[in-house]
PDB file of C-alpha atoms in Angstrom:
ATOM      1  CA  MET B   1     -13.238 -24.374  37.050  1.00  0.00           C
ATOM      2  CA  VAL B   2     -15.178 -23.334  40.337  1.00  0.00           C
ATOM      3  CA  GLN B   3     -12.612 -21.458  42.420  1.00  0.00           C
ATOM      4  CA  LEU B   4      -9.850 -18.974  41.525  1.00  0.00           C
ATOM      5  CA  PRO B   5      -6.509 -18.597  43.336  1.00  0.00           C
ATOM      6  CA  SER B   6      -7.012 -16.446  46.278  1.00  0.00           C
ATOM      7  CA  ASP B   7      -4.120 -16.963  48.384  1.00  0.00           C
ATOM      8  CA  GLY B   8      -1.413 -16.122  46.092  1.00  0.00           C
ATOM      9  CA  ASP B   9      -0.482 -19.878  45.536  1.00  0.00           C
ATOM     10  CA  GLY B  10      -1.880 -19.961  42.094  1.00  0.00           C
ATOM     11  CA  ARG B  11      -3.862 -22.990  42.344  1.00  0.00           C
ATOM     12  CA  TYR B  12      -7.312 -23.530  40.881  1.00  0.00           C
ATOM     13  CA  ARG B  13     -10.212 -25.998  41.997  1.00  0.00           C
ATOM     14  CA  ILE B  14     -11.518 -27.721  38.961  1.00  0.00           C
ATOM     15  CA  ARG B  15     -14.600 -29.788  38.736  1.00  0.00           C
ATOM     16  CA  PHE B  16     -14.721 -32.419  36.191  1.00  0.00           C
ATOM     17  CA  ALA B  17     -18.316 -33.605  34.365  1.00  0.00           C
ATOM     18  CA  ASP B  18     -18.602 -36.574  37.017  1.00  0.00           C
ATOM     19  CA  GLY B  19     -18.705 -34.257  39.983  1.00  0.00           C
ATOM     20  CA  GLU B  20     -15.224 -34.816  41.200  1.00  0.00           C
ATOM     21  CA  SER B  21     -13.040 -31.744  41.941  1.00  0.00           C
ATOM     22  CA  VAL B  22      -9.254 -31.296  42.473  1.00  0.00           C
ATOM     23  CA  MET B  23      -6.861 -28.526  43.038  1.00  0.00           C
ATOM     24  CA  VAL B  24      -4.374 -27.949  40.035  1.00  0.00           C
ATOM     25  CA  ALA B  25      -1.540 -25.693  39.971  1.00  0.00           C
ATOM     26  CA  SER B  26      -1.365 -22.928  37.202  1.00  0.00           C
ATOM     27  CA  ALA B  27       1.646 -24.265  35.733  1.00  0.00           C
ATOM     28  CA  ASP B  28      -0.276 -27.860  34.791  1.00  0.00           C
ATOM     29  CA  ILE B  29      -3.172 -25.783  32.992  1.00  0.00           C
ATOM     30  CA  GLU B  30      -2.905 -25.270  29.334  1.00  0.00           C
ATOM     31  CA  VAL B  31      -5.523 -23.552  27.170  1.00  0.00           C
ATOM     32  CA  LEU B  32      -6.832 -26.215  24.732  1.00  0.00           C
ATOM     33  CA  SER B  33      -6.698 -23.789  21.519  1.00  0.00           C
ATOM     34  CA  ARG B  34      -2.867 -23.395  22.326  1.00  0.00           C
ATOM     35  CA  HIS B  35      -2.310 -26.724  22.945  1.00  0.00           C
ATOM     36  CA  GLN B  36      -3.840 -27.639  19.581  1.00  0.00           C
ATOM     37  CA  GLU B  37      -1.668 -25.227  17.663  1.00  0.00           C
ATOM     38  CA  SER B  38       1.443 -26.329  19.100  1.00  0.00           C
ATOM     39  CA  ALA B  39       0.771 -29.941  18.276  1.00  0.00           C
ATOM     40  CA  LEU B  40       0.263 -28.784  14.703  1.00  0.00           C
ATOM     41  CA  GLY B  41       3.384 -26.854  14.558  1.00  0.00           C
ATOM     42  CA  THR B  42       4.083 -24.086  12.446  1.00  0.00           C
ATOM     43  CA  ALA B  43       5.822 -23.760   9.152  1.00  0.00           C
ATOM     44  CA  GLU B  44       8.443 -21.040   8.851  1.00  0.00           C
ATOM     45  CA  LEU B  45       8.487 -18.971   5.859  1.00  0.00           C
ATOM     46  CA  PRO B  46      11.643 -18.531   3.664  1.00  0.00           C
ATOM     47  CA  ASP B  47      13.281 -15.424   2.955  1.00  0.00           C
ATOM     48  CA  LEU B  48      10.729 -13.655   0.850  1.00  0.00           C
ATOM     49  CA  PHE B  49      12.887 -10.872  -0.245  1.00  0.00           C
ATOM     50  CA  ARG B  50      14.973 -13.372  -2.393  1.00  0.00           C
ATOM     51  CA  HIS B  51      11.551 -13.493  -4.690  1.00  0.00           C
ATOM     52  CA  VAL B  52      11.534  -9.780  -5.066  1.00  0.00           C
ATOM     53  CA  ILE B  53      10.723  -9.333  -8.976  1.00  0.00           C
ATOM     54  CA  TYR B  54      10.585  -5.458  -8.839  1.00  0.00           C
ATOM     55  CA  ARG B  55      12.173  -2.642  -6.952  1.00  0.00           C
ATOM     56  CA  CYS B  56      11.457   1.220  -7.632  1.00  0.00           C
ATOM     57  CA  VAL B  57      12.014   4.443  -5.793  1.00  0.00           C
ATOM     58  CA  VAL B  58       9.028   6.441  -5.318  1.00  0.00           C
ATOM     59  CA  GLY B  59       8.327   9.601  -3.068  1.00  0.00           C
ATOM     60  CA  SER B  60       9.907  12.849  -3.539  1.00  0.00           C
ATOM     61  CA  ARG B  61      12.542  11.330  -5.872  1.00  0.00           C
ATOM     62  CA  ALA B  62      10.223  10.090  -8.273  1.00  0.00           C
ATOM     63  CA  PHE B  63       8.222  13.522  -8.029  1.00  0.00           C
ATOM     64  CA  GLY B  64      11.261  15.588  -8.384  1.00  0.00           C
ATOM     65  CA  LEU B  65      10.663  17.233  -5.332  1.00  0.00           C
ATOM     66  CA  ASN B  66      13.594  15.843  -3.449  1.00  0.00           C
ATOM     67  CA  ASP B  67      16.625  17.698  -1.862  1.00  0.00           C
ATOM     68  CA  GLU B  68      19.752  16.909  -0.018  1.00  0.00           C
ATOM     69  CA  HIS B  69      17.612  15.585   3.017  1.00  0.00           C
ATOM     70  CA  SER B  70      15.300  13.630   1.126  1.00  0.00           C
ATOM     71  CA  ASP B  71      14.791   9.622   2.032  1.00  0.00           C
ATOM     72  CA  VAL B  72      14.925   7.011  -0.549  1.00  0.00           C
ATOM     73  CA  ASP B  73      11.733   5.340  -0.424  1.00  0.00           C
ATOM     74  CA  ILE B  74      11.928   1.744  -1.694  1.00  0.00           C
ATOM     75  CA  ARG B  75       8.737   0.042  -2.926  1.00  0.00           C
ATOM     76  CA  GLY B  76       8.352  -3.211  -5.092  1.00  0.00           C
ATOM     77  CA  VAL B  77       6.523  -6.512  -5.835  1.00  0.00           C
ATOM     78  CA  PHE B  78       7.540  -9.873  -4.667  1.00  0.00           C
ATOM     79  CA  LEU B  79       6.386 -13.070  -6.511  1.00  0.00           C
ATOM     80  CA  PRO B  80       7.137 -16.516  -4.496  1.00  0.00           C
ATOM     81  CA  PRO B  81       6.780 -20.077  -5.707  1.00  0.00           C
ATOM     82  CA  SER B  82       3.500 -21.495  -6.147  1.00  0.00           C
ATOM     83  CA  SER B  83       4.498 -23.876  -3.554  1.00  0.00           C
ATOM     84  CA  LEU B  84       4.326 -21.601  -0.762  1.00  0.00           C
ATOM     85  CA  HIS B  85       0.951 -20.322  -1.691  1.00  0.00           C
ATOM     86  CA  TRP B  86      -0.247 -23.902  -1.471  1.00  0.00           C
ATOM     87  CA  SER B  87       1.414 -24.451   1.776  1.00  0.00           C
ATOM     88  CA  LEU B  88      -0.254 -24.288   5.302  1.00  0.00           C
ATOM     89  CA  ALA B  89       1.943 -21.126   6.258  1.00  0.00           C
ATOM     90  CA  GLY B  90       0.122 -19.192   3.275  1.00  0.00           C
ATOM     91  CA  ILE B  91       1.855 -15.921   1.981  1.00  0.00           C
ATOM     92  CA  PRO B  92       1.665 -12.270   3.606  1.00  0.00           C
ATOM     93  CA  GLU B  93       0.104  -9.560   1.208  1.00  0.00           C
ATOM     94  CA  SER B  94       3.250  -7.519   2.037  1.00  0.00           C
ATOM     95  CA  ILE B  95       6.819  -7.497   3.469  1.00  0.00           C
ATOM     96  CA  GLU B  96       8.780  -4.824   5.106  1.00  0.00           C
ATOM     97  CA  ARG B  97      12.562  -4.682   5.898  1.00  0.00           C
ATOM     98  CA  GLN B  98      13.062  -3.539   9.700  1.00  0.00           C
ATOM     99  CA  GLY B  99      14.385  -0.285   9.943  1.00  0.00           C
ATOM    100  CA  GLU B 100      14.146   0.725   6.117  1.00  0.00           C
ATOM    101  CA  ASP B 101      11.605   2.537   4.430  1.00  0.00           C
ATOM    102  CA  GLU B 102      11.172  -0.358   1.903  1.00  0.00           C
ATOM    103  CA  CYS B 103       7.987  -2.371   1.323  1.00  0.00           C
ATOM    104  CA  TYR B 104       7.148  -5.200  -1.037  1.00  0.00           C
ATOM    105  CA  TRP B 105       3.327  -6.262  -2.005  1.00  0.00           C
ATOM    106  CA  GLU B 106       2.743  -9.939  -3.098  1.00  0.00           C
ATOM    107  CA  LEU B 107       1.766  -9.734  -6.817  1.00  0.00           C
ATOM    108  CA  GLU B 108      -1.621 -10.411  -6.583  1.00  0.00           C
ATOM    109  CA  ARG B 109      -2.167  -8.033  -4.020  1.00  0.00           C
ATOM    110  CA  PHE B 110      -0.422  -5.250  -5.999  1.00  0.00           C
ATOM    111  CA  LEU B 111      -2.537  -5.901  -9.076  1.00  0.00           C
ATOM    112  CA  VAL B 112      -5.881  -5.852  -7.357  1.00  0.00           C
ATOM    113  CA  LEU B 113      -4.600  -2.288  -5.786  1.00  0.00           C
ATOM    114  CA  ALA B 114      -3.597  -1.107  -8.953  1.00  0.00           C
ATOM    115  CA  LEU B 115      -6.781  -1.959 -10.657  1.00  0.00           C
ATOM    116  CA  LYS B 116      -8.521  -0.142  -8.086  1.00  0.00           C
ATOM    117  CA  ALA B 117      -6.283   2.992  -9.031  1.00  0.00           C
ATOM    118  CA  ASN B 118      -4.640   3.039  -5.580  1.00  0.00           C
ATOM    119  CA  PRO B 119      -2.081   6.135  -5.926  1.00  0.00           C
ATOM    120  CA  ASN B 120       0.656   4.603  -4.167  1.00  0.00           C
ATOM    121  CA  ILE B 121       0.560   1.514  -6.296  1.00  0.00           C
ATOM    122  CA  LEU B 122       0.102   3.395  -9.561  1.00  0.00           C
ATOM    123  CA  GLU B 123       3.175   5.464  -8.352  1.00  0.00           C
ATOM    124  CA  CYS B 124       5.258   2.362  -8.394  1.00  0.00           C
ATOM    125  CA  LEU B 125       4.291   1.279 -11.774  1.00  0.00           C
ATOM    126  CA  PHE B 126       5.125   4.815 -13.097  1.00  0.00           C
ATOM    127  CA  THR B 127       8.155   5.751 -11.433  1.00  0.00           C
ATOM    128  CA  PRO B 128      11.088   6.568 -13.694  1.00  0.00           C
ATOM    129  CA  GLN B 129      13.483   5.357 -11.010  1.00  0.00           C
ATOM    130  CA  VAL B 130      13.431   1.630 -11.569  1.00  0.00           C
ATOM    131  CA  GLN B 131      16.142  -0.419  -9.530  1.00  0.00           C
ATOM    132  CA  LEU B 132      15.187  -3.836 -10.330  1.00  0.00           C
ATOM    133  CA  ALA B 133      12.878  -5.629 -12.801  1.00  0.00           C
ATOM    134  CA  THR B 134      12.620  -9.301 -13.760  1.00  0.00           C
ATOM    135  CA  PRO B 135      11.435 -10.586 -17.200  1.00  0.00           C
ATOM    136  CA  ILE B 136       8.087 -10.883 -15.641  1.00  0.00           C
ATOM    137  CA  ALA B 137       8.274  -7.486 -14.047  1.00  0.00           C
ATOM    138  CA  GLU B 138       9.193  -5.963 -17.457  1.00  0.00           C
ATOM    139  CA  GLU B 139       5.957  -7.843 -18.619  1.00  0.00           C
ATOM    140  CA  LEU B 140       4.036  -5.878 -15.858  1.00  0.00           C
ATOM    141  CA  LEU B 141       5.468  -2.559 -16.898  1.00  0.00           C
ATOM    142  CA  SER B 142       4.412  -2.957 -20.336  1.00  0.00           C
ATOM    143  CA  LEU B 143       1.023  -3.593 -19.216  1.00  0.00           C
ATOM    144  CA  ARG B 144       0.737  -0.588 -17.100  1.00  0.00           C
ATOM    145  CA  SER B 145      -1.732   1.440 -19.292  1.00  0.00           C
ATOM    146  CA  CYS B 146      -4.137  -1.484 -18.621  1.00  0.00           C
ATOM    147  CA  PHE B 147      -4.388   0.005 -15.009  1.00  0.00           C
ATOM    148  CA  LEU B 148      -5.284   3.370 -15.976  1.00  0.00           C
ATOM    149  CA  SER B 149      -9.214   4.344 -16.129  1.00  0.00           C
ATOM    150  CA  ARG B 150     -11.473   6.687 -14.986  1.00  0.00           C
ATOM    151  CA  PHE B 151     -11.264   5.014 -11.492  1.00  0.00           C
ATOM    152  CA  ILE B 152      -8.556   7.546 -10.863  1.00  0.00           C
ATOM    153  CA  HIS B 153     -11.114  10.388 -10.588  1.00  0.00           C
ATOM    154  CA  LYS B 154     -13.170   8.547  -7.722  1.00  0.00           C
ATOM    155  CA  THR B 155     -10.114   7.015  -6.106  1.00  0.00           C
ATOM    156  CA  TYR B 156      -7.968  10.473  -6.056  1.00  0.00           C
ATOM    157  CA  ASN B 157     -10.889  12.613  -5.387  1.00  0.00           C
ATOM    158  CA  GLY B 158     -12.044  10.824  -2.195  1.00  0.00           C
ATOM    159  CA  TYR B 159      -8.630  10.650  -0.952  1.00  0.00           C
ATOM    160  CA  VAL B 160      -7.660  14.217  -1.438  1.00  0.00           C
ATOM    161  CA  LEU B 161     -11.095  15.549  -0.102  1.00  0.00           C
ATOM    162  CA  SER B 162     -11.055  13.362   2.727  1.00  0.00           C
ATOM    163  CA  GLN B 163      -7.048  14.713   3.677  1.00  0.00           C
ATOM    164  CA  PHE B 164      -7.646  18.234   3.077  1.00  0.00           C
ATOM    165  CA  LYS B 165     -10.589  17.768   5.573  1.00  0.00           C
ATOM    166  CA  LYS B 166      -8.449  16.302   8.177  1.00  0.00           C
ATOM    167  CA  LEU B 167      -5.851  19.395   7.440  1.00  0.00           C
ATOM    168  CA  ASN B 168      -8.231  21.881   8.211  1.00  0.00           C
ATOM    169  CA  LYS B 169      -9.821  20.254  11.156  1.00  0.00           C
ATOM    170  CA  THR B 170      -5.834  19.988  12.598  1.00  0.00           C
ATOM    171  CA  ILE B 171      -5.394  23.898  11.734  1.00  0.00           C
ATOM    172  CA  GLU B 172      -8.825  24.622  13.642  1.00  0.00           C
ATOM    173  CA  GLY B 173      -7.809  22.692  16.713  1.00  0.00           C
ATOM    174  CA  THR B 174      -4.150  23.431  16.889  1.00  0.00           C
ATOM    175  CA  GLY B 175      -3.366  26.318  14.495  1.00  0.00           C
ATOM    176  CA  GLN B 176      -0.673  23.915  12.982  1.00  0.00           C
ATOM    177  CA  VAL B 177      -0.343  22.996   9.359  1.00  0.00           C
ATOM    178  CA  LYS B 178       1.388  20.072   7.930  1.00  0.00           C
ATOM    179  CA  TRP B 179       3.134  21.621   5.065  1.00  0.00           C
ATOM    180  CA  LYS B 180       4.626  18.632   3.575  1.00  0.00           C
ATOM    181  CA  HIS B 181       1.314  16.538   3.623  1.00  0.00           C
ATOM    182  CA  ALA B 182      -0.668  19.673   1.990  1.00  0.00           C
ATOM    183  CA  MET B 183       2.093  19.686  -0.572  1.00  0.00           C
ATOM    184  CA  HIS B 184       1.601  16.235  -1.573  1.00  0.00           C
ATOM    185  CA  LEU B 185      -1.975  16.415  -1.911  1.00  0.00           C
ATOM    186  CA  ILE B 186      -1.692  19.261  -4.262  1.00  0.00           C
ATOM    187  CA  ARG B 187       1.033  17.187  -6.115  1.00  0.00           C
ATOM    188  CA  LEU B 188      -1.483  14.417  -6.243  1.00  0.00           C
ATOM    189  CA  LEU B 189      -4.244  16.490  -7.658  1.00  0.00           C
ATOM    190  CA  ILE B 190      -2.004  17.764 -10.499  1.00  0.00           C
ATOM    191  CA  SER B 191      -0.909  14.148 -11.481  1.00  0.00           C
ATOM    192  CA  ALA B 192      -4.301  13.068 -11.368  1.00  0.00           C
ATOM    193  CA  ILE B 193      -5.822  15.932 -13.744  1.00  0.00           C
ATOM    194  CA  GLY B 194      -2.922  14.967 -16.165  1.00  0.00           C
ATOM    195  CA  ALA B 195      -3.890  11.460 -16.191  1.00  0.00           C
ATOM    196  CA  LEU B 196      -7.375  12.320 -16.927  1.00  0.00           C
ATOM    197  CA  GLN B 197      -6.620  14.917 -19.785  1.00  0.00           C
ATOM    198  CA  THR B 198      -3.954  12.979 -21.455  1.00  0.00           C
ATOM    199  CA  GLY B 199      -4.355   9.255 -20.603  1.00  0.00           C
ATOM    200  CA  GLU B 200      -0.833   9.032 -19.214  1.00  0.00           C
ATOM    201  CA  LEU B 201       0.433   9.182 -15.617  1.00  0.00           C
ATOM    202  CA  VAL B 202       3.164  11.587 -15.106  1.00  0.00           C
ATOM    203  CA  LEU B 203       4.635  11.791 -11.651  1.00  0.00           C
ATOM    204  CA  ASP B 204       7.345  14.544 -11.928  1.00  0.00           C
ATOM    205  CA  VAL B 205       5.900  17.821 -11.210  1.00  0.00           C
ATOM    206  CA  GLY B 206       7.730  19.827 -13.933  1.00  0.00           C
ATOM    207  CA  GLU B 207       6.774  23.643 -13.650  1.00  0.00           C
ATOM    208  CA  HIS B 208       5.085  23.363 -10.367  1.00  0.00           C
ATOM    209  CA  ARG B 209       8.335  22.376  -8.544  1.00  0.00           C
ATOM    210  CA  ALA B 210       9.154  25.875  -7.079  1.00  0.00           C
ATOM    211  CA  ARG B 211       5.609  26.612  -5.876  1.00  0.00           C
ATOM    212  CA  LEU B 212       5.265  23.122  -4.375  1.00  0.00           C
ATOM    213  CA  LEU B 213       8.682  23.219  -2.713  1.00  0.00           C
ATOM    214  CA  ALA B 214       7.528  26.658  -1.215  1.00  0.00           C
ATOM    215  CA  ILE B 215       4.398  25.089   0.149  1.00  0.00           C
ATOM    216  CA  LYS B 216       6.528  22.278   1.896  1.00  0.00           C
ATOM    217  CA  ASN B 217       8.693  25.156   3.473  1.00  0.00           C
ATOM    218  CA  GLY B 218       5.660  27.015   4.898  1.00  0.00           C
ATOM    219  CA  GLU B 219       6.110  29.919   2.767  1.00  0.00           C
ATOM    220  CA  VAL B 220       2.525  29.906   1.075  1.00  0.00           C
ATOM    221  CA  ALA B 221      -0.334  30.952   3.400  1.00  0.00           C
ATOM    222  CA  TRP B 222      -2.854  28.404   3.988  1.00  0.00           C
ATOM    223  CA  ALA B 223      -5.818  30.122   2.343  1.00  0.00           C
ATOM    224  CA  GLU B 224      -3.798  30.378  -0.800  1.00  0.00           C
ATOM    225  CA  ILE B 225      -3.123  26.740  -0.600  1.00  0.00           C
ATOM    226  CA  ASP B 226      -6.676  25.749  -0.215  1.00  0.00           C
ATOM    227  CA  SER B 227      -7.915  28.333  -3.017  1.00  0.00           C
ATOM    228  CA  TRP B 228      -5.180  26.385  -5.410  1.00  0.00           C
ATOM    229  CA  ARG B 229      -6.707  23.103  -4.276  1.00  0.00           C
ATOM    230  CA  GLN B 230     -10.302  24.481  -5.068  1.00  0.00           C
ATOM    231  CA  ARG B 231      -9.261  25.696  -8.744  1.00  0.00           C
ATOM    232  CA  LEU B 232      -7.602  22.258  -9.215  1.00  0.00           C
ATOM    233  CA  GLN B 233     -10.721  20.605  -8.114  1.00  0.00           C
ATOM    234  CA  VAL B 234     -12.775  22.083 -10.593  1.00  0.00           C
ATOM    235  CA  GLU B 235     -10.294  21.479 -13.472  1.00  0.00           C
ATOM    236  CA  PHE B 236     -10.155  17.756 -12.055  1.00  0.00           C
ATOM    237  CA  ASP B 237     -14.121  17.267 -12.047  1.00  0.00           C
ATOM    238  CA  ALA B 238     -14.102  18.883 -15.711  1.00  0.00           C
ATOM    239  CA  ALA B 239     -11.429  16.446 -16.894  1.00  0.00           C
ATOM    240  CA  ILE B 240     -13.213  13.360 -16.463  1.00  0.00           C
ATOM    241  CA  VAL B 241     -15.946  14.529 -18.846  1.00  0.00           C
ATOM    242  CA  SER B 242     -13.741  14.326 -22.202  1.00  0.00           C
ATOM    243  CA  SER B 243     -10.987  12.007 -20.543  1.00  0.00           C
ATOM    244  CA  PRO B 244      -9.478   9.501 -23.077  1.00  0.00           C
ATOM    245  CA  LEU B 245      -9.281   6.721 -20.567  1.00  0.00           C
ATOM    246  CA  PRO B 246     -11.607   3.997 -20.408  1.00  0.00           C
ATOM    247  CA  GLU B 247     -14.494   3.697 -17.634  1.00  0.00           C
ATOM    248  CA  ARG B 248     -12.616   0.690 -16.322  1.00  0.00           C
ATOM    249  CA  PRO B 249      -9.266  -0.856 -16.214  1.00  0.00           C
ATOM    250  CA  ASP B 250      -8.409  -3.875 -18.342  1.00  0.00           C
ATOM    251  CA  TYR B 251      -9.167  -6.796 -15.754  1.00  0.00           C
ATOM    252  CA  ARG B 252      -9.099  -9.300 -18.234  1.00  0.00           C
ATOM    253  CA  ARG B 253      -5.516  -8.676 -19.716  1.00  0.00           C
ATOM    254  CA  ILE B 254      -4.306  -8.321 -15.878  1.00  0.00           C
ATOM    255  CA  ASN B 255      -6.035 -11.541 -14.837  1.00  0.00           C
ATOM    256  CA  THR B 256      -4.115 -13.363 -17.621  1.00  0.00           C
ATOM    257  CA  PHE B 257      -0.821 -11.875 -16.538  1.00  0.00           C
ATOM    258  CA  LEU B 258      -1.366 -12.987 -13.101  1.00  0.00           C
ATOM    259  CA  ILE B 259      -2.255 -16.600 -14.284  1.00  0.00           C
ATOM    260  CA  ASP B 260       0.798 -16.708 -16.404  1.00  0.00           C
ATOM    261  CA  ALA B 261       3.085 -15.542 -13.789  1.00  0.00           C
ATOM    262  CA  ARG B 262       1.609 -18.278 -11.556  1.00  0.00           C
ATOM    263  CA  ARG B 263       2.349 -20.831 -13.846  1.00  0.00           C
ATOM    264  CA  GLN B 264       5.682 -19.464 -14.076  1.00  0.00           C
ATOM    265  CA  MET B 265       6.349 -20.211 -10.605  1.00  0.00           C
ATOM    266  CA  VAL B 266       4.868 -23.790 -10.273  1.00  0.00           C
ATOM    267  CA  ASP B 267       8.457 -25.372 -10.303  1.00  0.00           C
ATOM    268  CA  ARG B 268      10.387 -22.620  -8.534  1.00  0.00           C
ATOM    269  CA  ARG B 269      11.972 -23.310  -4.985  1.00  0.00           C
TER     270      ARG B 269
END
């Protein structure tokens, strides 16, 4: 291409390898990569929501912090037929329902995140509010203790510290406190301490409910919240020293589960 349109007619002058040049209208030009993609065609994915194997309620309702205004947060896992994994279309790591607070992770992605002690994923495994669990999902739930390890300390600790720094920065810049966010960070620390101390992850906040809701409603001074966070931090760091949790999750057992789940989907449509 040696000349771009300058007079509004949308025509380009193009010079070929043999030196000859011609004027071409923009409508007659197509980017090679786009032409190749259109020639190949695209495979349409089926309705992946049909392959949901696990659906649960998380968030405030799982923590015992809900009220009449609380949303219903739905999360879960989908496991499509193996043929879809083998196709050119591939499988997305997650799917969401438009306009709804509803999200599902593909099984492998879900397991990887759980092995890394991702708080949101562990919440899905340990919520008491399960709406759907197929036999494969029931097996997954029976293995949930395999995901708990001392990784919780590093993962939860890093998240809480970084988020509190952001909250402080926002307060310094605007004077505004994100009360609900602060409440959930304190709640996360309490849950993580319990897991390290007992070897079990309990989501319901129990005796801390009233105080946490007071934070959410802006009834607790920020200095008091931060002071509580620091005391919990000391307890959190001490808990890992004598924690009954293993150093690492049971990767081998979870890997065996995934392979078996994949095999069960080989002949499914």
